[in-house]
C-alpha positions as a LaTeX table, in Angstrom:
\begin{tabular}{lrrr}
\hline
Residue & $x$ (\AA) & $y$ (\AA) & $z$ (\AA) \\
\hline
Unk1 & 32.59 & 7.82 & 5.25 \\
Unk2 & 34.53 & 6.64 & 8.06 \\
Unk3 & 35.20 & 2.66 & 6.82 \\
Unk4 & 34.99 & 3.65 & 3.19 \\
Unk5 & 37.94 & 1.51 & 2.48 \\
Unk6 & 36.39 & $-1.52$ & 3.97 \\
Unk7 & 32.86 & $-0.48$ & 2.48 \\
Unk8 & 34.61 & $-0.36$ & $-0.96$ \\
Unk9 & 36.17 & $-4.10$ & $-0.43$ \\
Unk10 & 32.93 & $-5.42$ & 0.46 \\
Unk11 & 31.25 & $-3.45$ & $-2.23$ \\
Unk12 & 33.06 & $-5.05$ & $-5.04$ \\
Unk13 & 32.49 & $-8.33$ & $-5.12$ \\
Unk14 & 28.80 & $-7.42$ & $-4.52$ \\
Unk15 & 28.82 & $-5.58$ & $-7.69$ \\
Unk16 & 30.89 & $-8.53$ & $-9.16$ \\
Unk17 & 28.19 & $-10.81$ & $-8.04$ \\
Unk18 & 25.22 & $-8.26$ & $-9.14$ \\
Unk19 & 26.77 & $-8.13$ & $-12.29$ \\
Unk20 & 26.76 & $-11.54$ & $-13.48$ \\
Unk21 & 23.35 & $-12.51$ & $-11.71$ \\
Unk22 & 21.00 & $-9.42$ & $-12.18$ \\
Unk23 & 22.40 & $-6.46$ & $-13.56$ \\
Unk24 & 23.26 & $-6.21$ & $-17.36$ \\
Unk25 & 26.20 & $-3.64$ & $-16.92$ \\
Unk26 & 29.13 & $-3.52$ & $-14.23$ \\
Unk27 & 28.93 & 0.22 & $-12.99$ \\
Unk28 & 32.33 & 0.48 & $-12.32$ \\
Unk29 & 32.72 & $-0.35$ & $-16.12$ \\
Unk30 & 29.89 & 1.46 & $-17.41$ \\
Unk31 & 31.09 & 4.54 & $-15.91$ \\
Unk32 & 34.60 & 4.58 & $-17.41$ \\
Unk33 & 33.42 & 3.78 & $-20.77$ \\
Unk34 & 30.56 & 6.82 & $-20.41$ \\
Unk35 & 33.69 & 8.86 & $-19.39$ \\
Unk36 & 35.54 & 8.10 & $-22.11$ \\
Unk37 & 32.90 & 8.29 & $-24.95$ \\
Unk38 & 32.16 & 11.88 & $-23.09$ \\
Unk39 & 35.85 & 12.89 & $-23.43$ \\
Unk40 & 35.89 & 11.86 & $-26.78$ \\
Unk41 & 32.51 & 13.59 & $-28.09$ \\
Unk42 & 32.73 & 17.31 & $-29.78$ \\
Unk43 & 29.18 & 18.04 & $-29.95$ \\
Unk44 & 28.12 & 19.48 & $-26.61$ \\
Unk45 & 24.40 & 18.04 & $-27.33$ \\
Unk46 & 25.39 & 14.56 & $-27.32$ \\
Unk47 & 28.40 & 15.46 & $-24.49$ \\
Unk48 & 25.16 & 16.84 & $-22.38$ \\
Unk49 & 23.36 & 13.06 & $-22.88$ \\
Unk50 & 26.50 & 11.15 & $-22.18$ \\
Unk51 & 27.26 & 13.37 & $-18.96$ \\
Unk52 & 23.53 & 12.76 & $-17.46$ \\
Unk53 & 24.13 & 8.88 & $-17.98$ \\
Unk54 & 27.69 & 8.89 & $-16.40$ \\
Unk55 & 26.27 & 10.93 & $-13.46$ \\
Unk56 & 23.38 & 8.73 & $-12.84$ \\
Unk57 & 25.89 & 5.55 & $-12.90$ \\
Unk58 & 28.23 & 7.29 & $-11.10$ \\
Unk59 & 25.05 & 7.98 & $-8.28$ \\
Unk60 & 24.20 & 4.64 & $-8.11$ \\
Unk61 & 27.73 & 3.73 & $-7.23$ \\
Unk62 & 27.77 & 6.16 & $-4.52$ \\
Unk63 & 24.74 & 5.06 & $-2.89$ \\
Unk64 & 25.79 & 1.64 & $-3.11$ \\
Unk65 & 28.67 & 2.53 & $-1.46$ \\
Unk66 & 26.87 & 4.84 & 1.09 \\
Unk67 & 24.66 & 1.90 & 1.56 \\
Unk68 & 27.58 & $-0.61$ & 2.12 \\
Unk69 & 29.33 & 1.92 & 4.77 \\
Unk70 & 25.76 & 2.35 & 6.54 \\
Unk71 & 25.75 & $-1.86$ & 7.00 \\
Unk72 & 29.29 & $-2.04$ & 8.63 \\
Unk73 & 28.55 & 1.33 & 10.90 \\
Unk74 & 29.73 & $-0.18$ & 13.98 \\
Unk75 & 26.13 & 1.19 & 15.79 \\
Unk76 & 24.28 & $-1.29$ & 13.06 \\
Unk77 & 21.55 & $-3.36$ & 15.19 \\
Unk78 & 18.65 & $-3.47$ & 13.06 \\
Unk79 & 17.24 & $-5.77$ & 16.43 \\
Unk80 & 17.59 & $-2.76$ & 18.43 \\
Unk81 & 14.56 & $-0.96$ & 19.44 \\
Unk82 & 16.36 & 2.67 & 18.64 \\
Unk83 & 17.45 & 1.06 & 14.98 \\
Unk84 & 18.54 & 3.82 & 12.73 \\
Unk85 & 17.41 & 3.61 & 9.24 \\
Unk86 & 19.45 & 4.26 & 6.43 \\
Unk87 & 17.60 & 7.45 & 5.56 \\
Unk88 & 18.43 & 8.70 & 8.86 \\
Unk89 & 21.87 & 7.69 & 8.65 \\
Unk90 & 22.55 & 9.60 & 5.79 \\
Unk91 & 20.07 & 12.46 & 7.30 \\
Unk92 & 23.13 & 12.93 & 10.07 \\
Unk93 & 25.21 & 12.68 & 7.96 \\
Unk94 & 25.07 & 16.19 & 5.55 \\
Unk95 & 28.78 & 15.68 & 4.34 \\
Unk96 & 27.58 & 12.89 & 2.51 \\
Unk97 & 24.39 & 14.67 & 1.15 \\
Unk98 & 27.39 & 17.26 & 0.34 \\
Unk99 & 29.62 & 14.99 & $-1.73$ \\
Unk100 & 26.49 & 13.72 & $-4.20$ \\
Unk101 & 25.23 & 17.08 & $-4.22$ \\
Unk102 & 28.78 & 18.27 & $-5.88$ \\
Unk103 & 28.99 & 15.32 & $-7.83$ \\
Unk104 & 26.10 & 15.73 & $-9.61$ \\
Unk105 & 26.50 & 19.23 & $-10.20$ \\
Unk106 & 27.10 & 19.77 & $-13.87$ \\
\hline
\end{tabular}
């Protein structure tokens, strides 16, 4: 992501606002909590369940970060006739899908 630092700074207040209004759980806190529980768990079946939940939260956070990067992309202009959708933008960046795929491998 070309502007990942800027996107992260834009995303943090958005996540915080969403948490305060709509989301019952902060994604960053949930990821850290589930990771901690995963590291402390000794039963393999329970570890697998915790890993799945942690990865779901991590995927959501990753997609929010990618979407924020898309919105701050210099060529983002929804009013233009040749507007690039988020899906098309993601498809032109196979490295982003690669990161997501690697992250979600168990």
